[in-house]
mmCIF file of C-alpha atoms in Angstrom:
data_model
loop_
_atom_site.group_PDB
_atom_site.id
_atom_site.type_symbol
_atom_site.label_atom_id
_atom_site.label_comp_id
_atom_site.label_asym_id
_atom_site.label_seq_id
_atom_site.Cartn_x
_atom_site.Cartn_y
_atom_site.Cartn_z
ATOM 1 C CA MET A 1 0.000 0.000 0.000
ATOM 2 C CA PHE A 2 2.860 2.337 0.876
ATOM 3 C CA GLU A 3 4.497 1.540 -2.486
ATOM 4 C CA LYS A 4 1.270 2.234 -4.395
ATOM 5 C CA PHE A 5 0.963 5.552 -2.583
ATOM 6 C CA ILE A 6 4.504 6.515 -3.636
ATOM 7 C CA TYR A 7 3.871 5.377 -7.185
ATOM 8 C CA LYS A 8 0.757 7.571 -7.465
ATOM 9 C CA LEU A 9 2.781 10.564 -6.319
ATOM 10 C CA ASN A 10 4.935 10.090 -9.431
ATOM 11 C CA LEU A 11 8.136 11.131 -7.595
ATOM 12 C CA PRO A 12 11.642 10.955 -9.034
ATOM 13 C CA PRO A 13 13.357 7.555 -8.632
ATOM 14 C CA GLY A 14 15.908 8.882 -6.103
ATOM 15 C CA ILE A 15 13.257 10.233 -3.777
ATOM 16 C CA THR A 16 11.244 7.042 -4.131
ATOM 17 C CA ALA A 17 14.261 4.937 -3.075
ATOM 18 C CA PHE A 18 14.958 7.249 -0.152
ATOM 19 C CA LEU A 19 11.371 6.963 1.072
ATOM 20 C CA GLN A 20 11.516 3.182 0.823
ATOM 21 C CA ARG A 21 14.755 3.066 2.874
ATOM 22 C CA THR A 22 13.240 5.450 5.442
ATOM 23 C CA ARG A 23 10.232 3.180 5.740
ATOM 24 C CA LEU A 24 12.500 0.193 6.428
ATOM 25 C CA ILE A 25 14.571 2.084 9.012
ATOM 26 C CA THR A 26 11.430 3.342 10.728
ATOM 27 C CA LEU A 27 10.042 -0.183 10.855
ATOM 28 C CA ILE A 28 13.277 -1.513 12.359
ATOM 29 C CA LEU A 29 13.354 1.285 14.935
ATOM 30 C CA ALA A 30 9.718 0.624 15.826
ATOM 31 C CA ILE A 31 10.508 -3.059 16.372
ATOM 32 C CA ILE A 32 13.550 -2.205 18.517
ATOM 33 C CA ILE A 33 11.596 0.294 20.614
ATOM 34 C CA THR A 34 8.766 -2.191 21.059
ATOM 35 C CA LEU A 35 11.137 -4.922 22.186
ATOM 36 C CA TRP A 36 12.981 -2.481 24.435
ATOM 37 C CA SER A 37 9.728 -1.475 26.116
ATOM 38 C CA MET A 38 8.639 -5.129 26.497
ATOM 39 C CA ILE A 39 11.778 -6.552 28.104
ATOM 40 C CA PHE A 40 13.106 -5.363 31.449
ATOM 41 C CA GLN A 41 15.378 -6.739 34.125
ATOM 42 C CA VAL A 42 14.806 -6.769 37.885
ATOM 43 C CA GLY A 43 17.881 -6.766 40.156
ATOM 44 C CA THR A 44 18.680 -9.525 42.633
ATOM 45 C CA GLU A 45 17.587 -7.464 45.641
ATOM 46 C CA GLU A 46 14.472 -6.039 43.972
ATOM 47 C CA VAL A 47 10.990 -7.032 42.859
ATOM 48 C CA GLY A 48 9.085 -5.499 39.957
ATOM 49 C CA VAL A 49 5.585 -4.145 40.484
ATOM 50 C CA ILE A 50 3.610 -4.006 37.183
ATOM 51 C CA THR A 51 0.751 -1.532 36.638
ATOM 52 C CA ARG A 52 -1.482 -1.290 33.595
ATOM 53 C CA PHE A 53 -2.841 2.197 32.995
ATOM 54 C CA GLY A 54 -1.943 2.953 36.619
ATOM 55 C CA LYS A 55 -3.693 -0.095 38.135
ATOM 56 C CA TYR A 56 -1.721 -2.802 39.921
ATOM 57 C CA VAL A 57 -1.539 -6.021 37.876
ATOM 58 C CA ARG A 58 1.197 -8.289 39.252
ATOM 59 C CA THR A 59 4.567 -8.535 40.964
ATOM 60 C CA VAL A 60 7.534 -10.155 39.207
ATOM 61 C CA GLU A 61 10.680 -11.697 40.679
ATOM 62 C CA PRO A 62 14.332 -10.804 39.901
ATOM 63 C CA GLY A 63 15.597 -11.569 36.394
ATOM 64 C CA LEU A 64 14.441 -10.859 32.826
ATOM 65 C CA ASN A 65 10.699 -10.218 32.511
ATOM 66 C CA LEU A 66 8.183 -9.068 29.901
ATOM 67 C CA LYS A 67 5.430 -6.494 29.953
ATOM 68 C CA ILE A 68 2.969 -5.109 27.469
ATOM 69 C CA PRO A 69 4.638 -2.157 25.757
ATOM 70 C CA PHE A 70 3.213 1.345 26.086
ATOM 71 C CA THR A 71 0.405 0.164 28.404
ATOM 72 C CA GLU A 72 2.203 -1.357 31.381
ATOM 73 C CA ASP A 73 4.728 0.323 33.665
ATOM 74 C CA VAL A 74 7.174 -1.312 36.087
ATOM 75 C CA TYR A 75 8.300 -0.032 39.489
ATOM 76 C CA LYS A 76 11.415 -1.649 40.917
ATOM 77 C CA VAL A 77 11.321 -1.867 44.702
ATOM 78 C CA PRO A 78 14.491 -2.880 46.658
ATOM 79 C CA VAL A 79 12.896 -5.314 49.137
ATOM 80 C CA GLU A 80 16.202 -7.018 50.126
ATOM 81 C CA ARG A 81 18.194 -3.843 50.681
ATOM 82 C CA GLN A 82 18.532 -2.370 54.161
ATOM 83 C CA GLN A 83 17.759 1.322 54.030
ATOM 84 C CA LYS A 84 18.225 3.990 56.660
ATOM 85 C CA LEU A 85 16.980 7.396 57.689
ATOM 86 C CA GLU A 86 19.297 9.768 59.547
ATOM 87 C CA PHE A 87 18.013 12.309 62.060
ATOM 88 C CA GLY A 88 20.029 15.241 63.366
ATOM 89 C CA PHE A 89 22.799 14.765 60.786
ATOM 90 C CA ARG A 90 23.374 13.694 57.192
ATOM 91 C CA THR A 91 26.150 11.564 55.720
ATOM 92 C CA VAL A 92 28.111 13.548 53.152
ATOM 93 C CA SER A 93 30.447 10.737 52.119
ATOM 94 C CA ALA A 94 30.614 7.191 53.459
ATOM 95 C CA GLY A 95 33.844 5.243 53.740
ATOM 96 C CA VAL A 96 36.767 4.680 56.034
ATOM 97 C CA ASN A 97 36.724 8.348 57.014
ATOM 98 C CA SER A 98 33.057 9.210 56.676
ATOM 99 C CA GLU A 99 31.997 12.837 56.631
ATOM 100 C CA TYR A 100 28.825 14.174 58.218
ATOM 101 C CA THR A 101 27.022 17.476 58.356
ATOM 102 C CA ARG A 102 24.340 18.866 60.633
ATOM 103 C CA GLN A 103 23.307 21.643 58.314
ATOM 104 C CA GLY A 104 19.561 21.687 57.881
ATOM 105 C CA ALA A 105 18.984 18.878 60.397
ATOM 106 C CA LYS A 106 19.358 20.605 63.788
ATOM 107 C CA ASP A 107 15.668 21.241 64.402
ATOM 108 C CA GLU A 108 14.652 17.589 64.072
ATOM 109 C CA SER A 109 17.110 16.456 66.770
ATOM 110 C CA LEU A 110 16.273 19.025 69.470
ATOM 111 C CA MET A 111 13.965 17.306 71.999
ATOM 112 C CA LEU A 112 12.067 18.406 75.117
ATOM 113 C CA THR A 113 12.432 15.893 77.958
ATOM 114 C CA GLY A 114 9.889 15.034 80.627
ATOM 115 C CA ASP A 115 11.551 17.303 83.213
ATOM 116 C CA LEU A 116 11.359 20.270 80.798
ATOM 117 C CA ASN A 117 15.006 20.177 79.749
ATOM 118 C CA LEU A 118 16.416 20.096 76.230
ATOM 119 C CA ALA A 119 18.475 17.298 74.689
ATOM 120 C CA ASP A 120 20.080 17.065 71.263
ATOM 121 C CA VAL A 121 19.369 13.501 70.076
ATOM 122 C CA GLU A 122 20.822 12.046 66.879
ATOM 123 C CA TRP A 123 19.589 8.650 65.737
ATOM 124 C CA VAL A 124 19.327 6.310 62.751
ATOM 125 C CA VAL A 125 16.363 4.160 61.724
ATOM 126 C CA GLN A 126 17.277 1.087 59.656
ATOM 127 C CA TYR A 127 14.429 -0.648 57.805
ATOM 128 C CA ARG A 128 13.489 -2.948 54.933
ATOM 129 C CA ILE A 129 10.523 -3.007 52.578
ATOM 130 C CA ASP A 130 8.665 -6.276 53.193
ATOM 131 C CA ASN A 131 5.581 -5.548 51.050
ATOM 132 C CA ALA A 132 6.225 -3.743 47.776
ATOM 133 C CA TYR A 133 2.516 -3.247 46.947
ATOM 134 C CA ASN A 134 1.745 -1.559 50.289
ATOM 135 C CA TYR A 135 4.901 0.528 50.074
ATOM 136 C CA LEU A 136 3.916 1.906 46.640
ATOM 137 C CA PHE A 137 0.147 2.271 46.883
ATOM 138 C CA LYS A 138 -1.016 2.440 50.525
ATOM 139 C CA VAL A 139 0.802 5.634 51.576
ATOM 140 C CA ARG A 140 1.804 8.644 49.525
ATOM 141 C CA ASN A 141 5.488 9.553 49.847
ATOM 142 C CA PRO A 142 6.372 6.659 52.182
ATOM 143 C CA GLU A 143 9.906 7.883 52.933
ATOM 144 C CA THR A 144 8.673 11.321 54.017
ATOM 145 C CA THR A 145 5.908 9.683 56.062
ATOM 146 C CA MET A 146 8.446 7.365 57.628
ATOM 147 C CA ARG A 147 10.620 10.311 58.611
ATOM 148 C CA ASP A 148 7.659 12.130 60.186
ATOM 149 C CA ILE A 149 6.630 8.992 62.099
ATOM 150 C CA SER A 150 10.138 8.442 63.447
ATOM 151 C CA GLU A 151 10.547 12.029 64.594
ATOM 152 C CA ALA A 152 7.119 12.070 66.294
ATOM 153 C CA ALA A 153 7.821 8.739 68.010
ATOM 154 C CA MET A 154 11.206 9.932 69.286
ATOM 155 C CA ARG A 155 9.674 13.084 70.723
ATOM 156 C CA GLN A 156 7.048 10.980 72.483
ATOM 157 C CA VAL A 157 9.596 8.572 73.979
ATOM 158 C CA VAL A 158 12.010 11.319 75.070
ATOM 159 C CA GLY A 159 9.137 13.366 76.506
ATOM 160 C CA ASP A 160 8.390 10.547 78.974
ATOM 161 C CA ARG A 161 11.913 10.550 80.475
ATOM 162 C CA THR A 162 14.213 12.861 82.357
ATOM 163 C CA VAL A 163 17.228 14.455 80.728
ATOM 164 C CA ASN A 164 19.602 12.264 82.774
ATOM 165 C CA GLU A 165 17.907 9.102 81.493
ATOM 166 C CA VAL A 166 18.108 10.347 77.916
ATOM 167 C CA LEU A 167 21.766 11.311 78.179
ATOM 168 C CA THR A 168 23.059 8.390 80.243
ATOM 169 C CA THR A 169 21.290 5.260 81.466
ATOM 170 C CA GLY A 170 18.143 5.173 79.324
ATOM 171 C CA ARG A 171 19.639 5.075 75.816
ATOM 172 C CA THR A 172 19.181 1.339 75.265
ATOM 173 C CA GLU A 173 15.635 1.418 76.590
ATOM 174 C CA ILE A 174 14.799 4.419 74.405
ATOM 175 C CA GLY A 175 16.094 2.624 71.292
ATOM 176 C CA GLY A 176 14.002 -0.481 71.991
ATOM 177 C CA LYS A 177 10.860 1.508 72.804
ATOM 178 C CA LEU A 178 11.280 3.691 69.718
ATOM 179 C CA GLU A 179 11.694 0.670 67.436
ATOM 180 C CA GLU A 180 8.516 -0.902 68.803
ATOM 181 C CA LEU A 181 6.509 2.314 68.509
ATOM 182 C CA ILE A 182 7.583 3.057 64.908
ATOM 183 C CA GLN A 183 6.817 -0.521 63.843
ATOM 184 C CA ASN A 184 3.322 -0.358 65.347
ATOM 185 C CA ILE A 185 2.537 2.893 63.520
ATOM 186 C CA CYS A 186 3.865 1.486 60.224
ATOM 187 C CA ASN A 187 1.655 -1.570 60.665
ATOM 188 C CA ASP A 188 -1.378 0.614 61.334
ATOM 189 C CA TYR A 189 -0.698 2.553 58.117
ATOM 190 C CA ASN A 190 0.003 -0.635 56.093
ATOM 191 C CA MET A 191 3.223 0.899 54.839
ATOM 192 C CA GLY A 192 4.871 -2.437 54.048
ATOM 193 C CA ILE A 193 7.971 -1.548 56.111
ATOM 194 C CA LYS A 194 9.787 -3.647 58.688
ATOM 195 C CA ILE A 195 11.982 -1.808 61.198
ATOM 196 C CA GLU A 196 15.313 -3.585 61.566
ATOM 197 C CA GLN A 197 17.026 -1.432 64.186
ATOM 198 C CA VAL A 198 17.006 1.979 65.831
ATOM 199 C CA VAL A 199 20.447 3.263 66.850
ATOM 200 C CA LEU A 200 21.017 6.336 69.016
ATOM 201 C CA GLN A 201 24.201 7.957 67.735
ATOM 202 C CA ASP A 202 25.025 10.996 69.856
ATOM 203 C CA VAL A 203 22.931 12.348 72.718
ATOM 204 C CA ASN A 204 24.170 15.677 74.048
ATOM 205 C CA PRO A 205 22.818 18.719 75.820
ATOM 206 C CA PRO A 206 22.315 21.799 73.631
ATOM 207 C CA ASP A 207 25.453 23.803 72.926
ATOM 208 C CA PRO A 208 24.559 26.826 75.158
ATOM 209 C CA VAL A 209 24.312 24.613 78.288
ATOM 210 C CA LYS A 210 26.866 21.940 77.381
ATOM 211 C CA ALA A 211 29.584 23.386 79.636
ATOM 212 C CA ALA A 212 27.269 23.502 82.662
ATOM 213 C CA PHE A 213 26.035 20.005 81.988
ATOM 214 C CA ASN A 214 29.586 18.680 81.700
ATOM 215 C CA ALA A 215 30.375 20.265 85.054
ATOM 216 C CA VAL A 216 27.377 18.528 86.596
ATOM 217 C CA ASN A 217 28.469 15.213 85.073
ATOM 218 C CA GLU A 218 31.978 15.645 86.451
ATOM 219 C CA ALA A 219 30.538 16.356 89.903
ATOM 220 C CA GLN A 220 28.357 13.255 89.700
ATOM 221 C CA GLN A 221 31.296 11.146 88.595
ATOM 222 C CA GLU A 222 33.387 12.501 91.453
ATOM 223 C CA LYS A 223 30.537 11.691 93.824
ATOM 224 C CA GLU A 224 30.377 8.126 92.528
ATOM 225 C CA THR A 225 34.159 7.831 92.877
ATOM 226 C CA LEU A 226 34.066 8.971 96.502
ATOM 227 C CA ILE A 227 31.192 6.611 97.263
ATOM 228 C CA ASN A 228 33.097 3.717 95.737
ATOM 229 C CA GLN A 229 36.209 4.631 97.724
ATOM 230 C CA ALA A 230 34.154 4.775 100.933
ATOM 231 C CA LYS A 231 32.614 1.403 100.176
ATOM 232 C CA SER A 232 36.060 -0.019 99.495
ATOM 233 C CA GLU A 233 37.365 1.294 102.816
ATOM 234 C CA TYR A 234 34.236 -0.001 104.548
ATOM 235 C CA ASN A 235 34.803 -3.446 103.044
ATOM 236 C CA LYS A 236 38.368 -3.390 104.369
ATOM 237 C CA VAL A 237 37.681 -2.147 107.932
ATOM 238 C CA ILE A 238 34.376 -3.801 108.805
ATOM 239 C CA PRO A 239 35.394 -7.411 107.989
ATOM 240 C CA ARG A 240 38.669 -6.932 109.891
ATOM 241 C CA ALA A 241 36.827 -5.515 112.920
ATOM 242 C CA SER A 242 34.276 -8.311 112.699
ATOM 243 C CA GLY A 243 37.104 -10.847 112.616
ATOM 244 C CA GLN A 244 38.786 -9.297 115.635
ATOM 245 C CA ALA A 245 35.501 -9.218 117.536
ATOM 246 C CA GLU A 246 34.865 -12.854 116.661
ATOM 247 C CA GLU A 247 38.392 -13.760 117.756
ATOM 248 C CA THR A 248 37.924 -11.954 121.109
ATOM 249 C CA ILE A 249 34.596 -13.682 121.651
ATOM 250 C CA GLN A 250 36.115 -17.090 120.926
ATOM 251 C CA LYS A 251 39.023 -16.404 123.322
ATOM 252 C CA ALA A 252 36.587 -15.328 126.028
ATOM 253 C CA GLU A 253 34.450 -18.389 125.451
ATOM 254 C CA GLY A 254 37.555 -20.599 125.571
ATOM 255 C CA TYR A 255 38.744 -18.949 128.795
ATOM 256 C CA ALA A 256 35.298 -19.324 130.354
ATOM 257 C CA THR A 257 35.185 -22.996 129.359
ATOM 258 C CA GLU A 258 38.660 -23.548 130.812
ATOM 259 C CA ARG A 259 37.758 -21.883 134.129
ATOM 260 C CA VAL A 260 34.525 -23.813 134.384
ATOM 261 C CA ASN A 261 36.257 -27.120 133.668
ATOM 262 C CA ARG A 262 39.038 -26.308 136.143
ATOM 263 C CA ALA A 263 36.486 -25.364 138.794
ATOM 264 C CA LYS A 264 34.572 -28.576 138.150
ATOM 265 C CA GLY A 265 37.817 -30.524 138.471
ATOM 266 C CA GLU A 266 38.672 -28.830 141.751
ATOM 267 C CA VAL A 267 35.166 -29.456 143.045
ATOM 268 C CA ALA A 268 35.446 -33.128 142.089
ATOM 269 C CA ARG A 269 38.866 -33.374 143.771
ATOM 270 C CA PHE A 270 37.529 -31.665 146.886
ATOM 271 C CA ASN A 271 34.536 -33.999 146.990
ATOM 272 C CA GLU A 272 36.782 -37.033 146.736
ATOM 273 C CA LEU A 273 39.056 -35.641 149.420
ATOM 274 C CA TYR A 274 36.108 -34.879 151.629
ATOM 275 C CA ASN A 275 34.739 -38.379 151.216
ATOM 276 C CA GLU A 276 38.106 -39.800 152.317
ATOM 277 C CA TYR A 277 38.169 -37.333 155.138
ATOM 278 C CA ILE A 278 34.796 -38.566 156.381
ATOM 279 C CA LYS A 279 35.997 -42.156 156.299
ATOM 280 C CA ALA A 280 39.272 -41.545 158.238
ATOM 281 C CA THR A 281 39.383 -38.098 159.703
ATOM 282 C CA GLU A 282 42.674 -38.220 161.622
ATOM 283 C CA VAL A 283 44.601 -40.060 158.976
ATOM 284 C CA THR A 284 43.369 -37.743 156.282
ATOM 285 C CA LYS A 285 44.149 -34.645 158.342
ATOM 286 C CA ARG A 286 47.668 -35.881 159.003
ATOM 287 C CA ARG A 287 48.221 -36.819 155.368
ATOM 288 C CA ILE A 288 47.002 -33.418 154.190
ATOM 289 C CA TYR A 289 49.217 -31.724 156.754
ATOM 290 C CA LEU A 290 52.308 -33.684 155.738
ATOM 291 C CA GLU A 291 51.679 -33.171 152.010
ATOM 292 C CA THR A 292 51.200 -29.467 152.555
ATOM 293 C CA MET A 293 54.319 -29.126 154.665
ATOM 294 C CA SER A 294 56.402 -31.125 152.170
ATOM 295 C CA GLU A 295 55.273 -28.731 149.487
ATOM 296 C CA ILE A 296 55.815 -25.535 151.474
ATOM 297 C CA LEU A 297 58.967 -26.146 153.471
ATOM 298 C CA PRO A 298 61.398 -26.573 150.532
ATOM 299 C CA ARG A 299 60.402 -23.098 149.344
ATOM 300 C CA LEU A 300 61.295 -21.415 152.677
ATOM 301 C CA GLY A 301 65.083 -21.879 152.512
ATOM 302 C CA ASN A 302 66.963 -22.246 155.884
ATOM 303 C CA ILE A 303 64.488 -23.232 158.612
ATOM 304 C CA VAL A 304 65.036 -23.384 162.378
ATOM 305 C CA ILE A 305 62.439 -25.319 164.332
ATOM 306 C CA THR A 306 62.497 -25.420 168.148
ATOM 307 C CA ASP A 307 60.249 -26.727 170.836
ATOM 308 C CA GLN A 308 57.804 -24.536 172.644
ATOM 309 C CA GLU A 309 60.399 -23.221 175.183
ATOM 310 C CA GLY A 310 62.961 -22.642 172.449
ATOM 311 C CA ASN A 311 65.498 -24.863 174.151
ATOM 312 C CA ASN A 312 66.004 -27.703 171.758
ATOM 313 C CA VAL A 313 66.364 -27.622 167.991
ATOM 314 C CA VAL A 314 64.122 -30.112 166.345
ATOM 315 C CA PRO A 315 66.020 -32.578 164.095
ATOM 316 C CA LEU A 316 63.721 -31.552 161.251
ATOM 317 C CA LEU A 317 66.188 -28.739 160.664
ATOM 318 C CA GLN A 318 68.708 -31.159 159.215
ATOM 319 C CA MET A 319 66.081 -32.517 156.942
ATOM 320 C CA GLY A 320 65.416 -29.074 155.619
ATOM 321 C CA LEU A 321 69.135 -28.514 155.102
ATOM 322 C CA LYS A 322 69.499 -31.795 153.305
ATOM 323 C CA ASN A 323 66.580 -30.960 151.112
ATOM 324 C CA SER A 324 68.058 -27.545 150.298
ATOM 325 C CA GLN A 325 71.458 -29.090 149.589
ATOM 326 C CA ASN A 326 69.891 -31.668 147.362
ATOM 327 C CA SER A 327 68.017 -28.936 145.493
ATOM 328 C CA ASN A 328 71.184 -26.830 145.146
ATOM 329 C CA SER A 329 73.238 -29.768 143.901
ATOM 330 C CA GLN A 330 70.534 -30.599 141.376
ATOM 331 C CA SER A 331 70.450 -27.009 140.161
ATOM 332 C CA ASN A 332 74.254 -26.958 139.827
ATOM 333 C CA GLU A 333 74.199 -30.123 137.863
#
């Protein structure tokens, strides 16, 4: 038909040949464009969402896929890639020596705590897309919505805590609570997002009060140091004093036991002696007397014993001398 149309125009042969070649080139280009619009490739960490005249049709897996040209569009969604949102700072260049900037991000990190103080909180939300259809069609501008949700959730969590908790002990708890809260809101909105982790980067007081806050922290640390030193000294002194007290008590108890046992022994000896005394009074008296004198006299040294008028020296004197000589000779030996 195209050739008949050219023939009717009665054009010169050169122009006719040119038009025929143009027709062939146009046909080839049309075929190439059609094939190019039909074939597309989805990356290994993506899925392809196909829409026909704007309406969702199907989801295709990674690899080469086909679609109807000029009527179907494909949206590639990175469902296997971990993505992140930064709050309070932005990464300028990532690498071994990463560079960051806070320009344009200061307002989103300034938080009001529950005790009406200010804290500068920087954090990162890491997430994955687990439902490509919901991510594309349930919420308009999902990344912007996600950023607004995260900032609102952080302000809520920080607003329930004191500034000391936010800056020191409560960071782990805040991260866990924030992750749970963001995930619940995303589920309510059917955003198709799964929160992987929330990481608090830097938590500092605002710059105008940072010096005063550092001074307070140093005072608290010094207080803790002194308390620990006092506890250490307490642990040294108290156990030692307790040990000494226990030792004194045990010595006293031992001494009391010894005295009681000795007293009981003396009582038993006295009772036995008394029983013998009852049986033979004179003999026992004489034996006790002689035993006592034999124990006492050697300690007295030179002894002179006379009768009642003082006329005669009792021969016992020689016995005492002999005993003293015997004791002296034994000591010399």
